[in-house]
CSV table of C-alpha atoms and ligand atoms in Angstrom, one decimal:
chain,number,residue,atom,x,y,z
A,1,MET,CA,-15.7,-22.3,-17.5
A,2,LYS,CA,-17.1,-19.3,-19.0
A,3,THR,CA,-17.6,-16.5,-16.4
A,4,ARG,CA,-21.2,-14.7,-16.8
A,5,LEU,CA,-21.6,-11.0,-16.2
A,6,THR,CA,-24.8,-10.1,-14.8
A,7,ASP,CA,-26.2,-6.9,-13.4
A,8,ASP,CA,-29.3,-8.5,-11.5
A,9,PRO,CA,-29.0,-9.5,-8.0
A,10,ALA,CA,-32.1,-12.1,-8.2
A,11,GLU,CA,-30.1,-14.1,-11.2
A,12,ALA,CA,-26.7,-14.0,-9.3
A,13,ALA,CA,-28.6,-15.6,-6.3
A,14,ALA,CA,-30.3,-18.2,-8.4
A,15,LEU,CA,-26.9,-19.4,-9.5
A,16,ILE,CA,-25.8,-19.5,-5.8
A,17,ARG,CA,-28.9,-21.6,-5.1
A,18,ARG,CA,-27.8,-23.8,-7.9
A,19,GLY,CA,-24.2,-24.4,-6.0
A,20,LYS,CA,-22.4,-22.3,-8.3
A,21,LEU,CA,-19.7,-19.7,-7.3
A,22,VAL,CA,-20.6,-15.7,-7.8
A,23,ALA,CA,-18.8,-13.0,-7.3
A,24,PHE,CA,-20.5,-10.0,-5.7
A,25,PRO,CA,-20.0,-6.4,-4.8
A,26,THR,CA,-20.1,-5.0,-1.2
A,27,GLU,CA,-19.4,-1.7,0.1
A,28,THR,CA,-15.9,-2.9,1.7
A,29,VAL,CA,-14.3,-5.2,-1.6
A,30,TYR,CA,-16.0,-7.7,-4.0
A,31,GLY,CA,-16.8,-11.0,-2.1
A,32,LEU,CA,-16.7,-14.6,-4.1
A,33,GLY,CA,-19.8,-16.4,-2.8
A,34,ALA,CA,-21.2,-20.0,-2.3
A,35,ASP,CA,-24.3,-21.6,-0.4
A,36,ALA,CA,-22.6,-21.8,3.1
A,37,TRP,CA,-24.7,-25.0,3.7
A,38,ASP,CA,-23.2,-26.7,0.3
A,39,VAL,CA,-20.0,-28.4,1.0
A,40,LYS,CA,-19.1,-28.9,-2.5
A,41,ALA,CA,-19.7,-25.4,-3.8
A,42,VAL,CA,-17.6,-24.1,-0.8
A,43,ALA,CA,-14.7,-26.7,-1.4
A,44,ALA,CA,-14.9,-25.4,-5.1
A,45,LEU,CA,-14.7,-21.7,-4.1
A,46,PHE,CA,-11.3,-22.7,-1.9
A,47,ASN,CA,-10.1,-24.2,-5.3
A,48,ALA,CA,-11.1,-20.9,-7.2
A,49,LYS,CA,-9.1,-18.7,-5.1
A,50,GLY,CA,-6.4,-21.0,-4.3
A,51,ARG,CA,-7.0,-20.2,-0.9
A,52,PRO,CA,-5.3,-22.4,1.9
A,53,ARG,CA,-8.2,-24.6,3.7
A,54,ASP,CA,-7.1,-23.4,7.1
A,55,ASN,CA,-8.3,-19.9,6.5
A,56,PRO,CA,-12.1,-19.6,7.5
A,57,LEU,CA,-14.6,-17.9,5.5
A,58,ILE,CA,-16.9,-14.8,6.6
A,59,VAL,CA,-20.4,-16.3,6.4
A,60,HIS,CA,-22.8,-12.9,5.2
A,61,ILE,CA,-26.6,-12.9,5.9
A,62,ALA,CA,-29.2,-10.5,4.8
A,63,ALA,CA,-31.2,-10.1,8.0
A,64,LEU,CA,-30.2,-11.0,11.8
A,65,ARG,CA,-33.0,-13.8,11.9
A,66,GLN,CA,-30.5,-15.7,9.8
A,67,LEU,CA,-27.9,-15.6,12.6
A,68,ASP,CA,-29.4,-18.4,14.8
A,69,ALA,CA,-29.0,-21.0,12.1
A,70,VAL,CA,-25.2,-20.6,12.0
A,71,ALA,CA,-24.3,-19.3,15.5
A,72,VAL,CA,-25.1,-20.2,19.1
A,73,CYS,CA,-23.9,-18.4,22.6
A,74,ILE,CA,-24.0,-15.0,21.5
A,75,SER,CA,-22.6,-12.8,24.0
A,76,GLU,CA,-24.3,-9.6,24.7
A,77,TRP,CA,-20.9,-7.8,23.4
A,78,ALA,CA,-21.5,-9.4,20.1
A,79,ARG,CA,-25.0,-8.4,20.2
A,80,ALA,CA,-24.4,-4.7,20.9
A,81,LEU,CA,-21.8,-4.6,18.1
A,82,MET,CA,-24.4,-6.0,15.6
A,83,GLU,CA,-27.2,-3.8,16.6
A,84,HIS,CA,-24.8,-0.8,16.1
A,85,PHE,CA,-22.6,-1.6,13.1
A,86,PHE,CA,-25.0,-4.3,11.0
A,87,PRO,CA,-25.8,-3.8,8.2
A,88,GLY,CA,-22.3,-2.4,7.5
A,89,SER,CA,-18.4,-2.9,7.2
A,90,LEU,CA,-18.1,-5.0,10.8
A,91,THR,CA,-17.5,-8.6,10.8
A,92,VAL,CA,-18.2,-10.3,14.2
A,93,VAL,CA,-16.7,-13.7,15.1
A,94,VAL,CA,-19.2,-16.0,17.4
A,95,ARG,CA,-19.6,-19.4,18.4
A,96,ARG,CA,-20.5,-21.8,15.4
A,97,ARG,CA,-23.7,-23.7,15.4
A,98,ALA,CA,-22.8,-27.5,14.9
A,99,PRO,CA,-25.1,-28.0,11.5
A,100,LEU,CA,-22.5,-25.3,9.7
A,101,PRO,CA,-20.3,-27.2,7.7
A,102,THR,CA,-16.8,-27.2,9.2
A,103,ILE,CA,-15.3,-26.6,5.7
A,104,VAL,CA,-16.7,-23.1,6.1
A,105,THR,CA,-14.9,-22.2,9.3
A,106,ALA,CA,-11.7,-24.4,8.6
A,107,GLY,CA,-12.6,-26.5,11.5
A,108,LEU,CA,-12.6,-23.9,14.3
A,109,ASP,CA,-15.5,-23.9,16.9
A,110,THR,CA,-16.2,-20.3,16.1
A,111,VAL,CA,-17.9,-18.3,12.8
A,112,ALA,CA,-17.2,-14.8,11.4
A,113,VAL,CA,-20.7,-13.0,10.3
A,114,ARG,CA,-20.9,-10.0,8.6
A,115,MET,CA,-24.0,-8.2,7.3
A,116,PRO,CA,-23.1,-5.8,4.2
A,117,SER,CA,-24.9,-2.6,3.9
A,118,LEU,CA,-24.7,-1.9,0.2
A,119,ALA,CA,-28.4,-1.8,-1.3
A,120,VAL,CA,-27.3,-4.4,-4.2
A,121,THR,CA,-25.6,-6.8,-1.9
A,122,ARG,CA,-28.8,-6.8,0.2
A,123,ALA,CA,-31.0,-7.5,-2.4
A,124,PHE,CA,-28.7,-10.5,-3.7
A,125,LEU,CA,-28.3,-11.8,-0.1
A,126,ARG,CA,-31.9,-11.8,0.6
A,127,ALA,CA,-32.9,-13.9,-2.9
A,128,CYS,CA,-30.3,-16.2,-1.9
A,129,ALA,CA,-32.2,-17.0,1.0
A,130,CYS,CA,-29.1,-18.8,2.6
A,131,PRO,CA,-26.2,-17.8,4.4
A,132,VAL,CA,-23.3,-17.0,1.9
A,133,ALA,CA,-19.9,-18.2,2.7
A,134,ALA,CA,-17.7,-15.6,1.1
A,135,PRO,CA,-14.0,-14.4,1.1
A,136,SER,CA,-12.6,-11.6,-0.9
A,137,ALA,CA,-13.1,-12.2,-4.6
A,138,ASN,CA,-9.2,-12.3,-5.7
A,139,ARG,CA,-6.6,-14.9,-6.2
A,140,SER,CA,-5.0,-15.9,-2.6
A,141,GLY,CA,-2.4,-13.6,-1.6
A,142,ARG,CA,-3.4,-10.5,-4.0
A,143,PRO,CA,-4.8,-7.3,-3.3
A,144,SER,CA,-8.6,-7.8,-2.8
A,145,ALA,CA,-10.4,-6.8,-5.8
A,146,THR,CA,-12.5,-3.3,-5.5
A,147,THR,CA,-13.9,-3.2,-9.3
A,148,TRP,CA,-15.6,-6.1,-11.1
A,149,GLN,CA,-13.0,-5.7,-13.7
A,150,ALA,CA,-10.4,-7.0,-11.1
A,151,VAL,CA,-12.5,-9.7,-10.1
A,152,GLN,CA,-12.7,-10.9,-13.7
A,153,ASN,CA,-8.7,-10.3,-14.3
A,154,ASP,CA,-8.0,-12.3,-11.0
A,155,LEU,CA,-10.9,-15.1,-11.4
A,156,GLY,CA,-12.4,-14.9,-14.7
A,157,GLY,CA,-12.8,-18.5,-16.1
A,158,ARG,CA,-12.3,-20.1,-12.5
A,159,ILE,CA,-15.9,-18.8,-11.4
A,160,ASP,CA,-19.5,-19.3,-12.3
A,161,ALA,CA,-20.4,-15.4,-12.5
A,162,ILE,CA,-19.9,-11.8,-11.4
A,163,LEU,CA,-22.5,-9.7,-10.2
A,164,ARG,CA,-21.3,-6.4,-11.5
A,165,GLY,CA,-21.6,-3.4,-9.4
A,166,GLU,CA,-19.9,0.1,-8.8
A,167,PRO,CA,-16.1,0.5,-7.6
A,168,CYS,CA,-16.6,-0.4,-3.8
A,169,ALA,CA,-17.0,2.8,-1.6
A,170,LYS,CA,-14.8,2.1,1.1
A,171,GLY,CA,-12.4,-0.1,-0.6
A,172,ILE,CA,-10.6,-1.8,2.0
A,173,GLU,CA,-11.9,-5.0,4.1
A,174,SER,CA,-14.1,-5.3,6.9
A,175,THR,CA,-13.0,-4.8,10.5
A,176,VAL,CA,-13.1,-8.5,12.5
A,177,VAL,CA,-13.6,-8.6,16.0
A,178,ASP,CA,-13.6,-11.7,18.2
A,179,CYS,CA,-16.6,-11.9,20.3
A,180,SER,CA,-16.4,-15.6,20.9
A,181,ALA,CA,-15.1,-15.3,24.4
A,182,GLY,CA,-14.9,-12.6,27.0
A,183,MET,CA,-13.9,-9.1,25.9
A,184,PRO,CA,-14.3,-8.5,22.4
A,185,ARG,CA,-10.8,-8.4,20.5
A,186,LEU,CA,-9.9,-6.8,17.2
A,187,LEU,CA,-8.5,-9.6,14.7
A,188,ARG,CA,-8.3,-7.3,11.7
A,189,ALA,CA,-8.1,-3.4,11.5
A,190,GLY,CA,-10.6,-2.5,8.5
A,191,ALA,CA,-13.2,-0.1,7.1
A,192,THR,CA,-15.0,0.3,10.7
A,193,SER,CA,-12.7,2.1,12.9
A,194,ILE,CA,-11.8,1.5,16.2
A,195,GLU,CA,-12.8,4.6,17.5
A,196,ALA,CA,-16.1,3.9,16.5
A,197,LEU,CA,-16.2,0.2,17.9
A,198,ARG,CA,-14.9,1.5,21.3
A,199,MET,CA,-18.2,4.0,21.4
A,200,VAL,CA,-20.1,0.6,21.8
A,201,VAL,CA,-17.3,-1.6,23.7
A,202,PRO,CA,-15.0,0.6,25.4
A,203,GLY,CA,-12.9,-2.0,26.8
A,204,LEU,CA,-12.4,-3.6,23.1
A,205,ARG,CA,-8.9,-5.4,22.9
A,206,THR,CA,-6.5,-4.9,20.3
A,207,ALA,CA,-3.0,-5.7,19.3
A,208,ALA,CA,-0.5,-2.9,19.4
A,209,THR,CA,0.5,-3.0,15.7
A,210,ALA,CA,0.0,-4.9,12.6
A,211,HIS,CA,3.3,-6.5,12.9
A,212,ASP,CA,2.1,-7.6,16.6
A,213,VAL,CA,-0.8,-9.3,15.1
A,214,ALA,CA,1.3,-10.9,12.6
A,215,ALA,CA,3.6,-12.3,15.2
A,216,ALA,CA,1.6,-13.2,17.9
A,217,GLY,CA,0.9,-16.8,17.8
A,218,ASP,CA,-2.4,-16.6,20.0
A,219,THR,CA,-3.9,-14.1,17.5
A,220,ALA,CA,-2.9,-16.1,14.7
A,221,ALA,CA,-4.7,-19.2,16.1
A,222,ARG,CA,-7.6,-17.1,16.4
A,223,SER,CA,-7.4,-15.5,13.1
A,224,PRO,CA,-6.0,-17.9,10.7
A,225,GLY,CA,-6.1,-15.5,7.7
A,226,MET,CA,-3.5,-13.1,9.6
A,227,ARG,CA,-0.6,-15.9,9.2
A,228,HIS,CA,-1.0,-15.5,5.3
A,229,ARG,CA,0.6,-13.2,3.1
A,230,HIS,CA,-1.8,-10.8,2.2
A,231,TYR,CA,-2.8,-8.0,-0.2
A,232,ALA,CA,0.6,-7.9,-2.3
A,233,PRO,CA,1.0,-6.7,-5.8
A,234,ASP,CA,3.5,-8.2,-8.0
A,235,ALA,CA,5.6,-4.8,-7.5
A,236,ARG,CA,8.1,-3.9,-4.5
A,237,VAL,CA,6.0,-1.9,-1.9
A,238,VAL,CA,8.2,0.5,-0.1
A,239,LEU,CA,6.9,2.9,2.6
A,240,VAL,CA,8.2,6.4,2.8
A,241,ASN,CA,7.3,9.2,5.3
A,242,ASP,CA,7.5,11.8,2.6
A,243,PRO,CA,7.5,11.9,-1.4
A,244,SER,CA,10.8,13.4,-1.1
A,245,GLU,CA,12.1,10.0,-0.4
A,246,VAL,CA,11.0,8.9,-3.6
A,247,GLU,CA,14.2,7.7,-5.9
A,248,PRO,CA,12.6,8.1,-9.4
A,249,HIS,CA,14.0,5.5,-11.7
A,250,GLY,CA,11.3,5.5,-14.4
A,251,ASP,CA,9.4,2.4,-13.6
A,252,HIS,CA,7.9,3.6,-10.0
A,253,ALA,CA,4.8,5.1,-8.8
A,254,TYR,CA,3.7,7.0,-5.6
A,255,ILE,CA,0.5,7.1,-3.5
A,256,GLY,CA,0.4,9.2,-0.3
A,257,LEU,CA,-1.5,12.4,1.0
A,258,SER,CA,1.4,14.6,0.3
A,259,LYS,CA,2.0,15.9,-2.9
A,260,PRO,CA,5.4,15.4,-4.6
A,261,ALA,CA,7.1,18.4,-5.6
A,262,GLU,CA,7.4,17.7,-9.1
A,263,PRO,CA,4.3,15.5,-9.7
A,264,ALA,CA,5.1,15.5,-13.7
A,265,ASP,CA,8.2,13.3,-12.6
A,266,PHE,CA,5.8,10.3,-11.7
A,267,GLY,CA,4.1,8.1,-14.4
A,268,GLN,CA,1.6,6.9,-11.9
A,269,CYS,CA,0.7,9.1,-8.9
A,270,TYR,CA,-2.1,9.5,-6.7
A,271,VAL,CA,-2.2,12.2,-4.2
A,272,ALA,CA,-5.2,11.1,-1.7
A,273,GLY,CA,-7.7,13.7,-0.5
A,274,SER,CA,-8.1,12.1,2.8
A,275,ALA,CA,-7.3,8.6,4.8
A,276,GLN,CA,-10.7,7.6,3.5
A,277,ASP,CA,-9.8,8.2,-0.1
A,278,TYR,CA,-6.5,6.8,0.5
A,279,ALA,CA,-8.3,3.4,1.5
A,280,ARG,CA,-10.5,3.5,-1.3
A,281,VAL,CA,-8.2,3.6,-4.2
A,282,LEU,CA,-5.2,1.6,-2.6
A,283,PHE,CA,-5.9,-1.7,-3.8
A,284,ASP,CA,-6.9,-0.3,-7.4
A,285,PHE,CA,-3.7,1.6,-7.7
A,286,PHE,CA,-1.7,-1.7,-7.0
A,287,ARG,CA,-3.5,-3.1,-9.7
A,288,ARG,CA,-3.2,-0.3,-11.9
A,289,CYS,CA,0.6,-0.2,-11.2
A,290,GLU,CA,1.0,-3.8,-12.1
A,291,SER,CA,-0.7,-3.5,-15.5
A,292,ALA,CA,1.4,-0.3,-16.4
A,293,GLY,CA,4.6,-2.3,-15.6
A,294,ILE,CA,5.6,-0.6,-12.5
A,295,ARG,CA,8.5,-2.2,-10.5
A,296,THR,CA,8.4,-0.1,-7.3
A,297,ILE,CA,5.3,1.5,-5.4
A,298,TYR,CA,6.4,4.2,-2.9
A,299,CYS,CA,3.4,4.3,-0.5
A,300,GLN,CA,3.2,7.3,2.3
A,301,VAL,CA,2.9,6.1,5.7
A,302,ILE,CA,0.0,8.1,7.3
A,303,THR,CA,-1.7,8.5,11.1
A,304,GLU,CA,-2.8,5.1,12.5
A,305,ARG,CA,-6.2,6.9,13.2
A,306,GLY,CA,-9.8,5.8,11.9
A,307,ILE,CA,-9.4,4.1,8.8
A,308,GLY,CA,-5.7,5.2,8.7
A,309,ARG,CA,-4.9,2.2,10.8
A,310,ALA,CA,-6.4,-0.3,8.3
A,311,VAL,CA,-4.6,1.4,5.7
A,312,MET,CA,-1.2,1.2,7.4
A,313,ASP,CA,-1.9,-2.5,8.2
A,314,ARG,CA,-2.5,-3.3,4.5
A,315,LEU,CA,0.6,-1.3,3.5
A,316,ARG,CA,2.8,-3.2,6.0
A,317,ARG,CA,1.8,-6.3,5.0
A,318,ALA,CA,2.2,-5.5,1.1
A,319,ALA,CA,5.6,-4.3,2.0
A,320,THR,CA,6.8,-7.6,3.7
A,321,ARG,CA,8.2,-10.2,1.3
A,322,ALA,CA,7.4,-13.3,3.0
B,401,LIG,O1,-15.2,-7.0,3.7
B,401,LIG,C1,-14.7,-8.3,4.0
B,401,LIG,O2,-14.5,-8.6,5.1
B,401,LIG,C2,-14.8,-9.0,2.7
B,401,LIG,C3,-16.2,-9.0,2.1
B,401,LIG,C4,-16.4,-9.7,1.0
B,401,LIG,O3,-17.0,-8.9,3.2
B,401,LIG,N1,-14.4,-10.2,2.9
B,401,LIG,C5,-13.4,-10.5,3.1
B,401,LIG,O4,-12.8,-12.1,3.3
B,401,LIG,O5,-12.2,-9.9,3.4
B,401,LIG,P1,-11.5,-12.7,3.8
B,401,LIG,O6,-11.7,-14.1,3.5
B,401,LIG,O7,-10.6,-12.3,2.6
B,401,LIG,O8,-10.7,-12.5,5.2
B,401,LIG,C6,-11.9,-12.8,6.0
B,401,LIG,C7,-10.7,-12.8,7.4
B,401,LIG,C8,-9.7,-13.7,7.4
B,401,LIG,O9,-8.5,-13.0,7.8
B,401,LIG,C9,-10.2,-14.9,7.9
B,401,LIG,O10,-9.0,-15.6,8.8
B,401,LIG,C10,-11.0,-14.2,9.1
B,401,LIG,O11,-11.7,-13.2,8.8
B,401,LIG,N2,-11.8,-15.2,9.7
B,401,LIG,C11,-12.8,-15.9,9.3
B,401,LIG,N3,-13.7,-16.8,10.1
B,401,LIG,C12,-12.9,-16.5,11.1
B,401,LIG,C13,-13.1,-17.1,12.3
B,401,LIG,N4,-13.9,-18.1,12.8
B,401,LIG,N5,-12.3,-16.8,13.4
B,401,LIG,C14,-11.3,-16.1,13.2
B,401,LIG,N6,-10.9,-15.1,12.0
B,401,LIG,C15,-11.9,-15.6,11.3
B,402,LIG,MG1,-9.1,-11.9,1.7
């Protein structure tokens, strides 16, 4: 299959309406979209990614009026979160409305809904005029794609088209919050911080650490994606508190907030200006290191505050060889 490249959201949307698979940019990471009503297209999407069928997809919408077609019994908490954070980098899990194909939600009675904020994404979703089921546009288990070139590297030849956009501004996936029963609960740390969410839902429940999230059977059942290995480059990922812990051996790289004493020793080195900057470049850095044949990527641990929590979640997962 030849993967078409386009800059035109209307052309990309026309392909979605014809049952095709189209990757598209968002402010978090690139998504791989299919018409959520089209069971055949969604099945092809799982195959193109190599994604296990038990891992449900996020349904992307352009406007809140599309919500009632896919969801029922939307709680007050869910409404409040949507009011504050849609459009943006928050995904809200609510109860699924029956006509939505079960393949989208991996058989769960809930559905994850997101309304991205990037202008080109909104134009694309509006033109699709259907809810768009979309996981991140990477081969399953790989780091999410934050540039259209990364999408092409992972999925070129396996999908119909890529809507090209700028590199993703946030670079890390949306925060996923379960609002399907009782007090909202964090399922995946992401680009919207917990501190921001707690301004709206002070009682928001969280698991203590990313490791707990991975270990907790209960949470795993609620968010099947968290069971699977994720975000991992081919290279070994090693977490360090300080760049002085890096053991130079030629085919290594470093990313962190602190500057190494002798940056010249580093073939691949990124000193991030802030936690946001760290999040923005992380997955792209992983991919660059792979292309450069780097064997070990040293990543500096950062404070789990704001987006730092999501960065640490991804780093721990990438460092875990499961
Ligand atoms: O930023 C993002 O969220 C990107 C862009 C494209 O929107 N999407 C993304 O999708 O990261 P994906 O499929 O890579 O991750 C979606 C996560 C998975 O962990 C999945 O298990 C969880 O959301 N999820 C989806 N539907 C769910 C549901 N009904 N209940 C619980 N978790 C759900
Ligand atoms: Mg993903």
